[in-house]
Amino acid sequence: MKNVLLFVLIILTFAPLWAQVNVKKYNESQLVVAQNKWDSLIVKDITLYTSYGSTRKIDGNVMLKKKDWDIDVGSFQVEFVKADVKYIDPVSSEEKIQTLKLKMKSKWVNPFGERIRCQAITKKGTQCSRYTTSRNGKCWQHGGD
């Protein structure tokens, strides 16, 4: 019992030192950023960096002021390697930046509305044979416009 209480005391002592913002999950088209401790954490913006130095900034005001933020990073096939999350620390009310390491590829978007082959993968594991002009690169059957 004494060991359990000591362990809980150690955890409570070092809990504020842990990172306040982290990557909860990421996949082809989205980055979900989660906070560890406070529901009132305000993310100001997130800057995503590619391996060759280009950046993409996402305004925090667009995101929900809740525990998780689902951030759409859809653009050309770009791999993001790091993200700087600028947030307001709820304890000190100071603006802080935390860097997150990523290995994440964005979803391809058809920016010009030209006629292209659907980017969806069928149940057989092959690319869809339909053509589309949808900006998300998918035909009507796979969620395109």
mmCIF file with all atom_site columns, C-alpha atoms in Angstrom:
data_model
loop_
_atom_site.group_PDB
_atom_site.id
_atom_site.type_symbol
_atom_site.label_atom_id
_atom_site.label_alt_id
_atom_site.label_comp_id
_atom_site.label_asym_id
_atom_site.label_entity_id
_atom_site.label_seq_id
_atom_site.pdbx_PDB_ins_code
_atom_site.Cartn_x
_atom_site.Cartn_y
_atom_site.Cartn_z
_atom_site.occupancy
_atom_site.B_iso_or_equiv
_atom_site.pdbx_formal_charge
_atom_site.auth_seq_id
_atom_site.auth_comp_id
_atom_site.auth_asym_id
_atom_site.auth_atom_id
_atom_site.pdbx_PDB_model_num
ATOM 1   C CA . MET A 1 1   ? 0.000   0.000  0.000   1.00 0.00 ? 1   MET A CA 1
ATOM 2   C CA . LYS A 1 2   ? 2.847   2.323  0.856   1.00 0.00 ? 2   LYS A CA 1
ATOM 3   C CA . ASN A 1 3   ? 4.450   1.685  -2.542  1.00 0.00 ? 3   ASN A CA 1
ATOM 4   C CA . VAL A 1 4   ? 1.210   2.459  -4.361  1.00 0.00 ? 4   VAL A CA 1
ATOM 5   C CA . LEU A 1 5   ? 0.832   5.775  -2.539  1.00 0.00 ? 5   LEU A CA 1
ATOM 6   C CA . LEU A 1 6   ? 4.450   6.649  -3.282  1.00 0.00 ? 6   LEU A CA 1
ATOM 7   C CA . PHE A 1 7   ? 3.929   5.830  -6.961  1.00 0.00 ? 7   PHE A CA 1
ATOM 8   C CA . VAL A 1 8   ? 0.792   8.013  -7.142  1.00 0.00 ? 8   VAL A CA 1
ATOM 9   C CA . LEU A 1 9   ? 2.646   10.866 -5.436  1.00 0.00 ? 9   LEU A CA 1
ATOM 10  C CA . ILE A 1 10  ? 5.500   10.632 -7.959  1.00 0.00 ? 10  ILE A CA 1
ATOM 11  C CA . ILE A 1 11  ? 3.047   10.608 -10.867 1.00 0.00 ? 11  ILE A CA 1
ATOM 12  C CA . LEU A 1 12  ? 1.221   13.669 -9.531  1.00 0.00 ? 12  LEU A CA 1
ATOM 13  C CA . THR A 1 13  ? 4.519   15.481 -8.984  1.00 0.00 ? 13  THR A CA 1
ATOM 14  C CA . PHE A 1 14  ? 5.821   14.969 -12.523 1.00 0.00 ? 14  PHE A CA 1
ATOM 15  C CA . ALA A 1 15  ? 2.483   15.153 -14.401 1.00 0.00 ? 15  ALA A CA 1
ATOM 16  C CA . PRO A 1 16  ? 2.717   18.911 -15.136 1.00 0.00 ? 16  PRO A CA 1
ATOM 17  C CA . LEU A 1 17  ? 6.154   18.360 -16.701 1.00 0.00 ? 17  LEU A CA 1
ATOM 18  C CA . TRP A 1 18  ? 4.786   16.040 -19.388 1.00 0.00 ? 18  TRP A CA 1
ATOM 19  C CA . ALA A 1 19  ? 4.030   17.415 -22.839 1.00 0.00 ? 19  ALA A CA 1
ATOM 20  C CA . GLN A 1 20  ? 0.745   19.264 -22.990 1.00 0.00 ? 20  GLN A CA 1
ATOM 21  C CA . VAL A 1 21  ? 0.058   18.688 -26.672 1.00 0.00 ? 21  VAL A CA 1
ATOM 22  C CA . ASN A 1 22  ? 0.705   15.548 -28.689 1.00 0.00 ? 22  ASN A CA 1
ATOM 23  C CA . VAL A 1 23  ? -0.284  13.775 -31.863 1.00 0.00 ? 23  VAL A CA 1
ATOM 24  C CA . LYS A 1 24  ? -3.142  11.422 -31.136 1.00 0.00 ? 24  LYS A CA 1
ATOM 25  C CA . LYS A 1 25  ? -3.268  9.864  -34.608 1.00 0.00 ? 25  LYS A CA 1
ATOM 26  C CA . TYR A 1 26  ? -2.534  10.685 -38.188 1.00 0.00 ? 26  TYR A CA 1
ATOM 27  C CA . ASN A 1 27  ? -3.265  9.132  -41.539 1.00 0.00 ? 27  ASN A CA 1
ATOM 28  C CA . GLU A 1 28  ? -3.321  10.147 -45.205 1.00 0.00 ? 28  GLU A CA 1
ATOM 29  C CA . SER A 1 29  ? -5.682  13.055 -44.865 1.00 0.00 ? 29  SER A CA 1
ATOM 30  C CA . GLN A 1 30  ? -5.889  14.209 -41.283 1.00 0.00 ? 30  GLN A CA 1
ATOM 31  C CA . LEU A 1 31  ? -3.898  14.995 -38.183 1.00 0.00 ? 31  LEU A CA 1
ATOM 32  C CA . VAL A 1 32  ? -5.634  14.710 -34.822 1.00 0.00 ? 32  VAL A CA 1
ATOM 33  C CA . VAL A 1 33  ? -3.900  16.738 -32.137 1.00 0.00 ? 33  VAL A CA 1
ATOM 34  C CA . ALA A 1 34  ? -4.832  15.980 -28.539 1.00 0.00 ? 34  ALA A CA 1
ATOM 35  C CA . GLN A 1 35  ? -3.976  17.559 -25.234 1.00 0.00 ? 35  GLN A CA 1
ATOM 36  C CA . ASN A 1 36  ? -3.015  15.565 -22.197 1.00 0.00 ? 36  ASN A CA 1
ATOM 37  C CA . LYS A 1 37  ? -4.334  17.500 -19.247 1.00 0.00 ? 37  LYS A CA 1
ATOM 38  C CA . TRP A 1 38  ? -6.611  20.525 -19.729 1.00 0.00 ? 38  TRP A CA 1
ATOM 39  C CA . ASP A 1 39  ? -9.870  20.759 -21.655 1.00 0.00 ? 39  ASP A CA 1
ATOM 40  C CA . SER A 1 40  ? -9.455  24.526 -21.892 1.00 0.00 ? 40  SER A CA 1
ATOM 41  C CA . LEU A 1 41  ? -6.212  24.441 -23.881 1.00 0.00 ? 41  LEU A CA 1
ATOM 42  C CA . ILE A 1 42  ? -6.396  26.934 -26.761 1.00 0.00 ? 42  ILE A CA 1
ATOM 43  C CA . VAL A 1 43  ? -4.405  26.088 -29.871 1.00 0.00 ? 43  VAL A CA 1
ATOM 44  C CA . LYS A 1 44  ? -3.567  29.286 -31.791 1.00 0.00 ? 44  LYS A CA 1
ATOM 45  C CA . ASP A 1 45  ? -2.158  27.713 -34.916 1.00 0.00 ? 45  ASP A CA 1
ATOM 46  C CA . ILE A 1 46  ? -0.283  24.712 -36.232 1.00 0.00 ? 46  ILE A CA 1
ATOM 47  C CA . THR A 1 47  ? 2.504   24.939 -38.803 1.00 0.00 ? 47  THR A CA 1
ATOM 48  C CA . LEU A 1 48  ? 3.244   21.755 -40.729 1.00 0.00 ? 48  LEU A CA 1
ATOM 49  C CA . TYR A 1 49  ? 6.706   21.330 -42.299 1.00 0.00 ? 49  TYR A CA 1
ATOM 50  C CA . THR A 1 50  ? 7.695   19.147 -45.241 1.00 0.00 ? 50  THR A CA 1
ATOM 51  C CA . SER A 1 51  ? 11.069  17.460 -45.620 1.00 0.00 ? 51  SER A CA 1
ATOM 52  C CA . TYR A 1 52  ? 12.142  20.034 -48.226 1.00 0.00 ? 52  TYR A CA 1
ATOM 53  C CA . GLY A 1 53  ? 11.234  23.055 -46.119 1.00 0.00 ? 53  GLY A CA 1
ATOM 54  C CA . SER A 1 54  ? 7.835   24.236 -47.351 1.00 0.00 ? 54  SER A CA 1
ATOM 55  C CA . THR A 1 55  ? 5.222   25.003 -44.698 1.00 0.00 ? 55  THR A CA 1
ATOM 56  C CA . ARG A 1 56  ? 1.458   24.948 -44.295 1.00 0.00 ? 56  ARG A CA 1
ATOM 57  C CA . LYS A 1 57  ? -0.158  27.010 -41.541 1.00 0.00 ? 57  LYS A CA 1
ATOM 58  C CA . ILE A 1 58  ? -3.507  26.097 -39.988 1.00 0.00 ? 58  ILE A CA 1
ATOM 59  C CA . ASP A 1 59  ? -5.367  28.707 -37.953 1.00 0.00 ? 59  ASP A CA 1
ATOM 60  C CA . GLY A 1 60  ? -6.381  27.571 -34.475 1.00 0.00 ? 60  GLY A CA 1
ATOM 61  C CA . ASN A 1 61  ? -9.607  29.580 -34.585 1.00 0.00 ? 61  ASN A CA 1
ATOM 62  C CA . VAL A 1 62  ? -10.920 27.238 -37.269 1.00 0.00 ? 62  VAL A CA 1
ATOM 63  C CA . MET A 1 63  ? -10.495 24.280 -34.935 1.00 0.00 ? 63  MET A CA 1
ATOM 64  C CA . LEU A 1 64  ? -12.904 23.223 -32.231 1.00 0.00 ? 64  LEU A CA 1
ATOM 65  C CA . LYS A 1 65  ? -12.014 24.423 -28.738 1.00 0.00 ? 65  LYS A CA 1
ATOM 66  C CA . LYS A 1 66  ? -12.402 20.951 -27.254 1.00 0.00 ? 66  LYS A CA 1
ATOM 67  C CA . LYS A 1 67  ? -10.102 18.131 -26.300 1.00 0.00 ? 67  LYS A CA 1
ATOM 68  C CA . ASP A 1 68  ? -9.172  16.976 -29.823 1.00 0.00 ? 68  ASP A CA 1
ATOM 69  C CA . TRP A 1 69  ? -8.690  18.826 -33.072 1.00 0.00 ? 69  TRP A CA 1
ATOM 70  C CA . ASP A 1 70  ? -9.238  17.054 -36.374 1.00 0.00 ? 70  ASP A CA 1
ATOM 71  C CA . ILE A 1 71  ? -7.150  18.959 -38.903 1.00 0.00 ? 71  ILE A CA 1
ATOM 72  C CA . ASP A 1 72  ? -7.607  18.477 -42.623 1.00 0.00 ? 72  ASP A CA 1
ATOM 73  C CA . VAL A 1 73  ? -4.247  18.764 -44.388 1.00 0.00 ? 73  VAL A CA 1
ATOM 74  C CA . GLY A 1 74  ? -5.429  17.657 -47.836 1.00 0.00 ? 74  GLY A CA 1
ATOM 75  C CA . SER A 1 75  ? -3.274  19.005 -50.680 1.00 0.00 ? 75  SER A CA 1
ATOM 76  C CA . PHE A 1 76  ? -0.852  17.490 -53.175 1.00 0.00 ? 76  PHE A CA 1
ATOM 77  C CA . GLN A 1 77  ? 0.970   14.275 -52.213 1.00 0.00 ? 77  GLN A CA 1
ATOM 78  C CA . VAL A 1 78  ? 3.197   15.898 -49.594 1.00 0.00 ? 78  VAL A CA 1
ATOM 79  C CA . GLU A 1 79  ? 4.882   14.246 -46.635 1.00 0.00 ? 79  GLU A CA 1
ATOM 80  C CA . PHE A 1 80  ? 4.930   16.313 -43.457 1.00 0.00 ? 80  PHE A CA 1
ATOM 81  C CA . VAL A 1 81  ? 7.817   15.607 -41.088 1.00 0.00 ? 81  VAL A CA 1
ATOM 82  C CA . LYS A 1 82  ? 7.145   18.002 -38.214 1.00 0.00 ? 82  LYS A CA 1
ATOM 83  C CA . ALA A 1 83  ? 4.500   20.304 -36.768 1.00 0.00 ? 83  ALA A CA 1
ATOM 84  C CA . ASP A 1 84  ? 4.861   23.339 -34.517 1.00 0.00 ? 84  ASP A CA 1
ATOM 85  C CA . VAL A 1 85  ? 1.787   23.714 -32.293 1.00 0.00 ? 85  VAL A CA 1
ATOM 86  C CA . LYS A 1 86  ? 1.407   27.228 -30.874 1.00 0.00 ? 86  LYS A CA 1
ATOM 87  C CA . TYR A 1 87  ? -0.914  27.257 -27.851 1.00 0.00 ? 87  TYR A CA 1
ATOM 88  C CA . ILE A 1 88  ? -1.816  29.236 -24.738 1.00 0.00 ? 88  ILE A CA 1
ATOM 89  C CA . ASP A 1 89  ? -0.653  27.535 -21.544 1.00 0.00 ? 89  ASP A CA 1
ATOM 90  C CA . PRO A 1 90  ? -3.697  27.427 -19.211 1.00 0.00 ? 90  PRO A CA 1
ATOM 91  C CA . VAL A 1 91  ? -1.521  27.651 -16.085 1.00 0.00 ? 91  VAL A CA 1
ATOM 92  C CA . SER A 1 92  ? 0.697   30.629 -16.918 1.00 0.00 ? 92  SER A CA 1
ATOM 93  C CA . SER A 1 93  ? -1.424  32.148 -19.758 1.00 0.00 ? 93  SER A CA 1
ATOM 94  C CA . GLU A 1 94  ? 1.770   32.381 -21.811 1.00 0.00 ? 94  GLU A CA 1
ATOM 95  C CA . GLU A 1 95  ? 2.004   31.531 -25.474 1.00 0.00 ? 95  GLU A CA 1
ATOM 96  C CA . LYS A 1 96  ? 4.117   28.413 -26.007 1.00 0.00 ? 96  LYS A CA 1
ATOM 97  C CA . ILE A 1 97  ? 5.235   26.359 -28.985 1.00 0.00 ? 97  ILE A CA 1
ATOM 98  C CA . GLN A 1 98  ? 5.666   22.609 -28.977 1.00 0.00 ? 98  GLN A CA 1
ATOM 99  C CA . THR A 1 99  ? 7.245   20.664 -31.842 1.00 0.00 ? 99  THR A CA 1
ATOM 100 C CA . LEU A 1 100 ? 5.771   17.311 -32.821 1.00 0.00 ? 100 LEU A CA 1
ATOM 101 C CA . LYS A 1 101 ? 7.568   14.755 -34.983 1.00 0.00 ? 101 LYS A CA 1
ATOM 102 C CA . LEU A 1 102 ? 5.395   13.469 -37.823 1.00 0.00 ? 102 LEU A CA 1
ATOM 103 C CA . LYS A 1 103 ? 5.584   10.975 -40.620 1.00 0.00 ? 103 LYS A CA 1
ATOM 104 C CA . MET A 1 104 ? 2.430   11.789 -42.465 1.00 0.00 ? 104 MET A CA 1
ATOM 105 C CA . LYS A 1 105 ? 1.402   12.049 -46.101 1.00 0.00 ? 105 LYS A CA 1
ATOM 106 C CA . SER A 1 106 ? -1.371  14.356 -47.249 1.00 0.00 ? 106 SER A CA 1
ATOM 107 C CA . LYS A 1 107 ? -4.190  13.195 -49.492 1.00 0.00 ? 107 LYS A CA 1
ATOM 108 C CA . TRP A 1 108 ? -3.979  14.097 -53.168 1.00 0.00 ? 108 TRP A CA 1
ATOM 109 C CA . VAL A 1 109 ? -6.409  16.775 -54.355 1.00 0.00 ? 109 VAL A CA 1
ATOM 110 C CA . ASN A 1 110 ? -7.348  17.542 -57.970 1.00 0.00 ? 110 ASN A CA 1
ATOM 111 C CA . PRO A 1 111 ? -6.797  21.323 -57.848 1.00 0.00 ? 111 PRO A CA 1
ATOM 112 C CA . PHE A 1 112 ? -7.824  22.230 -61.379 1.00 0.00 ? 112 PHE A CA 1
ATOM 113 C CA . GLY A 1 113 ? -11.035 20.231 -61.780 1.00 0.00 ? 113 GLY A CA 1
ATOM 114 C CA . GLU A 1 114 ? -9.656  18.383 -64.812 1.00 0.00 ? 114 GLU A CA 1
ATOM 115 C CA . ARG A 1 115 ? -10.885 14.932 -65.862 1.00 0.00 ? 115 ARG A CA 1
ATOM 116 C CA . ILE A 1 116 ? -8.774  12.313 -64.074 1.00 0.00 ? 116 ILE A CA 1
ATOM 117 C CA . ARG A 1 117 ? -9.088  8.666  -63.086 1.00 0.00 ? 117 ARG A CA 1
ATOM 118 C CA . CYS A 1 118 ? -10.748 8.069  -59.699 1.00 0.00 ? 118 CYS A CA 1
ATOM 119 C CA . GLN A 1 119 ? -8.157  7.789  -56.895 1.00 0.00 ? 119 GLN A CA 1
ATOM 120 C CA . ALA A 1 120 ? -10.222 5.301  -54.825 1.00 0.00 ? 120 ALA A CA 1
ATOM 121 C CA . ILE A 1 121 ? -9.157  1.694  -54.279 1.00 0.00 ? 121 ILE A CA 1
ATOM 122 C CA . THR A 1 122 ? -11.849 -0.951 -54.856 1.00 0.00 ? 122 THR A CA 1
ATOM 123 C CA . LYS A 1 123 ? -12.590 -3.971 -52.651 1.00 0.00 ? 123 LYS A CA 1
ATOM 124 C CA . LYS A 1 124 ? -10.453 -6.064 -55.014 1.00 0.00 ? 124 LYS A CA 1
ATOM 125 C CA . GLY A 1 125 ? -7.500  -3.806 -54.229 1.00 0.00 ? 125 GLY A CA 1
ATOM 126 C CA . THR A 1 126 ? -7.326  -2.161 -57.672 1.00 0.00 ? 126 THR A CA 1
ATOM 127 C CA . GLN A 1 127 ? -7.802  1.474  -58.624 1.00 0.00 ? 127 GLN A CA 1
ATOM 128 C CA . CYS A 1 128 ? -11.345 2.457  -59.647 1.00 0.00 ? 128 CYS A CA 1
ATOM 129 C CA . SER A 1 129 ? -11.781 2.594  -63.442 1.00 0.00 ? 129 SER A CA 1
ATOM 130 C CA . ARG A 1 130 ? -14.181 5.586  -63.510 1.00 0.00 ? 130 ARG A CA 1
ATOM 131 C CA . TYR A 1 131 ? -13.140 9.127  -64.423 1.00 0.00 ? 131 TYR A CA 1
ATOM 132 C CA . THR A 1 132 ? -14.054 12.273 -62.511 1.00 0.00 ? 132 THR A CA 1
ATOM 133 C CA . THR A 1 133 ? -13.603 16.042 -62.403 1.00 0.00 ? 133 THR A CA 1
ATOM 134 C CA . SER A 1 134 ? -14.170 16.184 -58.634 1.00 0.00 ? 134 SER A CA 1
ATOM 135 C CA . ARG A 1 135 ? -11.618 18.226 -56.668 1.00 0.00 ? 135 ARG A CA 1
ATOM 136 C CA . ASN A 1 136 ? -11.120 15.411 -54.149 1.00 0.00 ? 136 ASN A CA 1
ATOM 137 C CA . GLY A 1 137 ? -10.108 13.022 -56.946 1.00 0.00 ? 137 GLY A CA 1
ATOM 138 C CA . LYS A 1 138 ? -12.940 10.527 -56.406 1.00 0.00 ? 138 LYS A CA 1
ATOM 139 C CA . CYS A 1 139 ? -15.916 9.560  -58.575 1.00 0.00 ? 139 CYS A CA 1
ATOM 140 C CA . TRP A 1 140 ? -19.579 9.845  -57.519 1.00 0.00 ? 140 TRP A CA 1
ATOM 141 C CA . GLN A 1 141 ? -19.618 6.302  -56.148 1.00 0.00 ? 141 GLN A CA 1
ATOM 142 C CA . HIS A 1 142 ? -16.589 6.806  -53.900 1.00 0.00 ? 142 HIS A CA 1
ATOM 143 C CA . GLY A 1 143 ? -17.664 10.075 -52.303 1.00 0.00 ? 143 GLY A CA 1
ATOM 144 C CA . GLY A 1 144 ? -16.800 12.615 -54.991 1.00 0.00 ? 144 GLY A CA 1
ATOM 145 C CA . ASP A 1 145 ? -18.966 15.561 -56.012 1.00 0.00 ? 145 ASP A CA 1
#
